[in-house]
Amino acid sequence: MHLASMRSPTVSRLYLQVPNGTDPADWPDERIWDELDHRLGRPMVRGPVTTKSVLPMRSSVTEPMRHGRLSLAGDAAHIVPPTGAKGLARTHPSRSADPYPGGRCLHKHDTRLPLYCILSTRFVGRGTTTGGGCSDSLVGYPRQNRRPAMASFLHRLGRLAFRRRWYAVLMWVVVLAGVGAGAALAPAAPDTGFSMPGTESQQALDQLQQNFPSTAAGGAVARVVFVAPDGQKVTASQNEAAIDKAVADIAGGPQVAGAVSPFQAHTVSKDASTAFTTVSYKVAAKDLTDSSKQSLEQAVQHAHDAGLTVEVGGTALATTPSAGGAGEGIGIVIAAVVLLITFGSMAAAGVPLLTALFSVGIGAAGILALGSALGLSATTTTLATMLGLAVGIDYAVFIISRYREERGRGHTAQEAAARAVGTAGSSVVFAGLTVIIGLAGLSVVGIPMLTKMGLAAAATVAVAVLVALTLVPALLGIFPRAVLPRALRRAGRAARSVEDSAETATPTDATHSGKPNGGTRWARFVLRRPLPVLLLAIVGLGVIAVPVTQLHLGTTGDESKPTSTTERRAYDDLAKAFGPGSNGPLTIVVDAKSASDPMTAVTAIEQKISATPGIVSVSKARFSPAGTTAVFSAVPATSPTDTRTADLVNSLRSERPTVTSGTGATYMVSGSTAINIDSAAKVQNALIPYLAVVVGLAFVLLMVVFRSVLIPLKAAVGFLLSVLAALGAVVAVFQWGWLAGLLGVTTTGPIMSLMPIFMVGIVFGLAMDYEVFLVARMREAYVHGGDTRKAIVSGMGTSARVVVAAALIMMAVFSGFMGAGDSMIKMIGFGMAIAVLFDAFVVRMAIVPAALALLGNRAWWLPRWLDRILPKVDVEGEALDHRPEHRPEHRPEHREATAEAEAEPASVR
C-alpha cells in the first residue's frame, strides 16, 4: 500500500506479524521504526517485537497485496509477510552507511524484507528481488538523510554539556581568563581616526598629509577663546599682553606642534570683544600626557587671573564619555527583576545574567586584546557590550524557559536540558545568525569604523550563541531543580531525585493547569478581530514614523554638550562673536602642480571663493614646502549642522570648473564640516544596498527555518514598520526636542549620520530574534497536527510571556545606555529601546498573529521545487520526538496502552 493512498479513516491500526521461526532480532531495529513513525506522522504504540507491532494511524489500504497476505478486520489491517521472508533489510548491502537507501532496496542474495517493501506491499521471498518498486518515490521522501541534523546535533551537545557540566564551566572560565589576560597584556589601540574612503573630503586630507608632513595627522586640537570683560576690548594693551603671554606659554608646552597669536593670525572679532587661537598637538588626544594638559590649563588660568574669560574647545581637554555609567547598572538591575518575576526563581533569574556576563566579558576582552592589531576603538567595545548583554540574556531565557517546560512534561533533568538545546537552541542559532548578518552587513557601507564596530559586535553575538548552547545547559546541570517553578519543585520532592536515569519521571506541568495564560487570551482576542488589530497596529506605527520624513543627518559637536562644560561655552562664545560658521570652517586644499604660477593661481581661487555667497571670510593661504599645494580656511555664514552649509559645500564643488578656469589649478573642500556632510551622504546612498543585502539573506534564512514564503515576507515588512517608527521617534526627540528634557537630552540637532544604518542593522537582528522565537513555536504546533489558528494560540500561549520578558530585558539594557555622555551612544540606546518596544509589542504580538490568522494555512505555503532545494533544519525539533529513547513505550503513561494492544482479539490477528 502506498502512503499516498492511506487517507481514509477506515483503518486505525496496522499489524505486522513476525513469521514463526524467524529471529525477532532480524526485524525492525529502533531507527527503522523511527522512520516508519516519522513517515506515517504518528508514533508507534507497540510491545517487544516478537509477534506483532501496533501502529495507531488514520489510514486505509486501497491497493491489493502483490506478495504476502493482507486481512482487514474492523478498523485493523493485518499484514503477514510471505513464507521465506526473514526480516527487514535495514541497509542496502552496497551502501551500508545509508540506513535508508533509495533505488533497489534488496540485494538478490539478501533474505530480509526491506522496510520500503512493506510500505509498497512488495514482500520478497528468498532469492528474489524487488526491482524499482521499493524506491523512495513510493513514499515521497528524498534520498538524502530524512532526519535533519540540526536538532539532533544540538540535542547531543546539550546532553553532553549537562553530563560534563563542570568541564563545560571550567572551559568557559579558562577562555574568559585567557582572553582577559590577553586584553591586560595587549598594547593600547592606536587612534586610527575617522576615515571616509572614496569621498572628496578624505582625498583632500590625504593630500594634505602628503604635502604638509609637519602637520600632525589626527593630532589633538585645542581652540582657546579669550573674551574681554564687559565694556573692554581684547585689543587693549593689558588684555593683549595677557593673551600673547598665554599663547606663548601654550606654544612652549610639551607635545605642542604650534600655536599662533590671534593678533598675528587675524582671529579677532570685528568688535574686538573676542579673540581665539588654535593649538595643534603632535599626538592624538588620548595620547596627551598629564603634563601637556596641565601646561594648557595653567596658561589658561593665568589669562583668567588677568581678568579675561577663557574657554577651551576642541579635543585636547575633552573628557572621554562614559558608555553607560550608572544607567547601565540600573538597566541590569531592572533586567534581573524582570527575570525574577518571569521565572519566580533566583537561580533561573541568575543564570541568564551570569551567562550574559561571560559573553560580554569574553567579547569585550577580545576586542581589547585585538584592539592594537585591528585598530578597534572604545566605541566598538560599547556597541559589543550593549548587544552582548541584550542577546546573551535573551538567549539564555529562551533555553531555560524551554527546559522548565520539558521538565513539566515529565522529562528528566538531563533529557529536558538536551531537548531545550535541541529546540530552543535551534531558534537561538538562527536568531543569532540573523543578528550576525545584520551586523556584518555594515561592511557594505564602506566606512572602516562602521565595519569594525559591526564585525566586533557580530563576534560578541556569536560568543553569546555558543555560551547559550553550552554553558546554559551546564549550569542547568548544576541547578537542575533550583531553576524550576515552585510548584514543580514541590512536586519533585515527593518523587525520586531528578538526576537519576529516565525511568520514572513524573509529568507535573504547572504551566498546563487548564487555565489560559495571558498569551493565550491575547491570541484568542486577536483571532476574533484580526483585521481591526492589524489595521490599528499598522496605522499607529505609520503615524509615529511620520517625523522620519524630516530626518536631517549630520554630526553634532561641542554644541550638543551641556553648558556646564568649557567646550560648550567656547562654542557659544565663538558663535556669538564670529558667527555660527566659525565653529566649522571649511578647509580648501589647492593643487597647483599644473599651474604656471602657483601663487597667482592660489590667490585667484582664494578671491573667487571669498566672493561666494555664504562665505564670511577666508584665511591667508599656506603653501607646502614644495610650493605646489596650498591650504586656507573659508568660514561659512551658517553653523556646521545647518542644511545651508551642506548646500554651500555642494555649491563650491559644483562650481569648481568656473572658479578654477584659467588658473591651471584645482581645489578640494574638506574639514570637519565637509567630512560630516560627506559621511551623511555616503550613509544615505548605502542604506538601500545594505537593506537589500541584509533583508535578502535573512529572507532566505527564514524560508529555510519556516518552510514558507509569506512568513519571511511578513517578517521583513514588520521590521520595516518598526525601524521606521523608531527612527521617527528618534527624530521627534533628538531633532525636534519632544520630551527631550524628560529623557535627559540637553540640546537638539541633526541625527547622527551613522544612526540610521546602526538602527537598521541592530533592529533587524533583534526583530528577527522575536520572529524566530515566536513563529517557531507556532510552526511547531502546526507541524504536529494543528491548523494555523490553533497553532497561533499554542505558540502565543507558550512563548508570549517569554518574548515579552526578553523584550523588557532588552529595553532595560538599552535604556541604561541613555545615561552615557556620548551623544551617539545616548541616541543609539534610546533608538534601540523604542525599536524593541515597537517590534516586540506591536509587530510580533499584534501584527504577526493577526496576519497569520488572515492568511490561514496559506501562511505556510512553499513551492514544491523550492521545498526540494532548501535544506531541512528542523527548528521545531520534530526529529527529537522520533529518537528511540523517547518512544511512547519508554514513557510510563503509554505502558497501559501497549499492554492493551498486546491483548487484541484473535479475530483481528
Coordinates of C-alpha atoms in Angstrom, one line a residue, residues 309-545:
T309 CA 37.1 85.0 30.3
V310 CA 38.9 82.0 28.8
E311 CA 37.3 78.8 27.5
V312 CA 38.9 75.8 25.7
G313 CA 37.1 73.9 22.9
G314 CA 38.4 71.1 20.7
T315 CA 39.6 67.6 21.7
A316 CA 42.6 68.3 23.9
L317 CA 40.8 68.7 27.2
A318 CA 37.6 66.9 26.3
T319 CA 36.8 64.0 28.6
T320 CA 36.1 60.6 27.2
P321 CA 32.4 60.0 27.6
S322 CA 31.3 57.0 29.6
A323 CA 29.5 54.2 27.9
G324 CA 26.6 53.8 30.2
G325 CA 27.7 54.5 33.7
A326 CA 25.1 54.2 36.5
G327 CA 22.4 53.9 33.9
E328 CA 23.8 50.7 32.6
G329 CA 23.9 49.2 36.1
I330 CA 20.3 50.3 36.6
G331 CA 19.4 48.6 33.4
I332 CA 21.0 45.3 34.5
V333 CA 19.1 45.5 37.9
I334 CA 15.8 46.0 36.0
A335 CA 16.6 43.0 33.9
A336 CA 17.3 40.9 37.0
V337 CA 13.9 42.0 38.5
V338 CA 12.1 41.1 35.2
L339 CA 13.8 37.7 35.2
L340 CA 12.9 37.1 38.8
I341 CA 9.2 37.9 38.2
T342 CA 9.1 35.9 35.0
F343 CA 10.7 32.7 36.4
G344 CA 9.9 33.0 40.1
S345 CA 13.3 31.6 40.9
M346 CA 16.6 33.2 42.0
A347 CA 18.6 30.6 40.1
A348 CA 16.6 30.9 36.9
A349 CA 17.0 34.7 37.1
G350 CA 20.7 34.5 37.9
V351 CA 21.7 32.0 35.1
P352 CA 20.9 34.4 32.2
L353 CA 22.7 37.3 33.9
L354 CA 25.8 35.1 34.6
T355 CA 26.0 33.7 31.1
A356 CA 25.5 37.2 29.6
L357 CA 28.4 38.5 31.7
F358 CA 30.5 35.6 30.3
S359 CA 29.5 36.6 26.8
V360 CA 30.2 40.3 27.3
G361 CA 33.4 39.7 29.2
I362 CA 34.9 37.4 26.5
G363 CA 33.7 39.8 23.7
A364 CA 34.9 43.0 25.3
A365 CA 38.2 41.4 26.4
G366 CA 38.7 40.0 22.9
I367 CA 38.2 43.5 21.4
L368 CA 40.7 45.0 23.8
A369 CA 43.2 42.2 23.1
L370 CA 42.9 42.7 19.4
G371 CA 42.4 46.4 19.5
S372 CA 46.0 47.3 18.7
A373 CA 46.3 44.9 15.8
L374 CA 42.9 45.7 14.3
G375 CA 42.5 49.3 15.3
L376 CA 39.3 48.8 17.4
S377 CA 38.1 51.9 19.2
A378 CA 36.3 52.3 22.6
T379 CA 33.0 52.9 20.8
T380 CA 33.5 49.4 19.3
T381 CA 33.6 47.9 22.8
T382 CA 30.5 49.9 23.8
L383 CA 28.4 48.5 20.9
A384 CA 29.6 45.0 21.6
T385 CA 28.8 45.3 25.3
M386 CA 25.3 46.7 24.5
L387 CA 24.4 43.8 22.2
G388 CA 26.2 41.1 24.2
L389 CA 24.2 41.9 27.3
A390 CA 20.9 42.0 25.4
V391 CA 21.2 38.9 23.3
G392 CA 23.2 37.0 26.0
I393 CA 20.3 37.4 28.5
D394 CA 17.6 36.7 25.9
Y395 CA 19.1 33.5 24.5
A396 CA 19.6 32.0 28.0
V397 CA 16.0 33.0 28.9
F398 CA 14.6 31.1 25.9
I399 CA 16.6 27.9 26.6
I400 CA 15.8 28.0 30.4
S401 CA 12.1 28.5 29.6
R402 CA 12.0 25.5 27.3
Y403 CA 13.9 23.5 29.9
R404 CA 11.2 24.2 32.5
E405 CA 8.5 23.3 30.0
E406 CA 10.1 20.0 29.2
R407 CA 10.5 19.2 32.9
G408 CA 6.8 19.9 33.3
R409 CA 6.1 17.3 30.7
G410 CA 7.8 14.6 32.7
H411 CA 11.3 14.5 31.2
T412 CA 14.3 14.1 33.5
A413 CA 16.7 17.0 34.0
Q414 CA 19.3 15.7 31.5
E415 CA 16.7 15.0 28.8
A416 CA 14.9 18.3 29.4
A417 CA 18.2 20.2 29.1
A418 CA 19.1 18.3 25.9
R419 CA 15.6 18.9 24.4
A420 CA 15.7 22.6 25.3
V421 CA 19.0 23.0 23.5
G422 CA 17.7 20.9 20.6
T423 CA 14.5 23.0 20.2
A424 CA 15.0 26.5 21.7
G425 CA 18.7 26.2 20.9
S426 CA 17.9 25.8 17.2
S427 CA 16.0 29.0 17.4
V428 CA 18.9 30.6 19.2
V429 CA 21.3 29.6 16.4
F430 CA 19.1 31.1 13.6
A431 CA 18.2 34.2 15.6
G432 CA 21.9 34.7 16.3
L433 CA 22.7 34.2 12.6
T434 CA 20.2 37.0 11.7
V435 CA 21.8 39.4 14.1
I436 CA 25.3 38.5 12.8
I437 CA 24.1 39.0 9.2
G438 CA 22.7 42.4 10.2
L439 CA 25.9 43.5 11.9
A440 CA 28.4 42.0 9.4
G441 CA 26.4 43.7 6.6
L442 CA 27.5 47.1 7.9
S443 CA 30.7 46.5 5.9
V444 CA 28.5 47.2 2.8
V445 CA 28.5 50.9 3.8
G446 CA 32.2 51.2 3.2
I447 CA 33.1 53.1 6.4
P448 CA 36.1 51.3 8.1
M449 CA 35.0 52.4 11.6
L450 CA 31.5 51.1 11.0
T451 CA 32.8 47.8 9.6
K452 CA 35.0 47.2 12.6
M453 CA 32.1 48.0 15.0
G454 CA 29.8 45.7 13.2
L455 CA 32.2 42.8 13.0
A456 CA 33.3 43.1 16.6
A457 CA 29.7 43.2 17.8
A458 CA 28.9 40.2 15.5
A459 CA 31.7 38.2 17.1
T460 CA 30.3 39.0 20.5
V461 CA 26.9 37.8 19.4
A462 CA 28.5 34.6 18.1
V463 CA 30.1 34.1 21.6
A464 CA 26.7 34.7 23.2
V465 CA 25.2 31.9 21.0
L466 CA 28.0 29.4 21.9
V467 CA 27.6 30.3 25.6
A468 CA 23.8 29.7 25.4
L469 CA 24.3 26.3 23.8
T470 CA 26.9 25.0 26.1
L471 CA 27.2 27.0 29.4
V472 CA 23.5 27.3 30.0
P473 CA 22.8 23.5 29.9
A474 CA 25.9 23.0 32.1
L475 CA 24.5 25.4 34.7
L476 CA 21.2 23.7 34.4
G477 CA 23.0 20.5 35.3
I478 CA 24.4 22.3 38.4
F479 CA 21.0 23.7 39.4
P480 CA 18.5 21.2 37.9
R481 CA 15.7 21.8 40.4
A482 CA 16.6 25.4 41.5
V483 CA 15.5 26.9 38.2
L484 CA 12.1 25.2 38.2
P485 CA 8.9 26.8 39.2
R486 CA 8.0 26.5 42.8
A487 CA 5.0 24.1 42.1
L488 CA 7.3 21.8 40.1
R489 CA 9.9 21.9 42.8
R490 CA 7.4 20.9 45.4
A491 CA 6.1 18.1 43.2
G492 CA 9.6 16.9 42.6
R493 CA 10.3 16.5 46.3
A494 CA 7.9 13.6 46.5
A495 CA 9.5 11.9 43.5
R496 CA 12.8 10.4 43.0
S497 CA 15.9 12.5 42.5
V498 CA 16.0 14.4 39.2
E499 CA 19.5 13.2 38.5
D500 CA 18.6 9.5 38.2
S501 CA 18.1 7.7 35.0
A502 CA 15.0 8.3 32.8
E503 CA 12.7 5.6 34.1
T504 CA 10.0 7.2 36.1
A505 CA 9.9 10.9 35.5
T506 CA 6.6 12.2 36.7
P507 CA 4.8 14.8 34.5
T508 CA 3.6 17.6 36.6
D509 CA 3.3 20.6 34.4
A510 CA 2.2 23.6 36.4
T511 CA 2.0 25.6 33.3
H512 CA -0.7 23.4 31.8
S513 CA -3.2 23.7 34.6
G514 CA -6.0 24.3 32.2
K515 CA -6.3 28.0 32.9
P516 CA -5.3 30.0 29.8
N517 CA -2.4 32.4 30.4
G518 CA -2.1 35.9 29.1
G519 CA -0.6 34.9 25.8
T520 CA -3.4 32.5 25.1
R521 CA -6.1 35.1 26.0
W522 CA -4.4 37.7 23.8
A523 CA -4.1 35.3 20.9
R524 CA -7.8 34.5 21.1
F525 CA -8.6 38.2 21.2
V526 CA -6.6 38.8 18.1
L527 CA -8.1 35.8 16.3
R528 CA -11.6 37.2 17.0
R529 CA -10.7 40.6 15.5
P530 CA -7.6 40.1 13.2
L531 CA -8.4 42.8 10.7
P532 CA -9.0 45.7 13.2
V533 CA -5.9 44.7 15.2
L534 CA -3.8 44.6 12.0
L535 CA -5.0 47.9 10.7
L536 CA -4.7 49.7 14.1
A537 CA -1.1 48.5 14.6
I538 CA 0.0 49.4 11.1
V539 CA -1.7 52.9 11.2
G540 CA -0.2 53.5 14.7
L541 CA 3.3 52.7 13.6
G542 CA 2.8 54.7 10.4
V543 CA 1.8 57.8 12.4
I544 CA 4.8 57.5 14.7
A545 CA 7.0 57.1 11.6

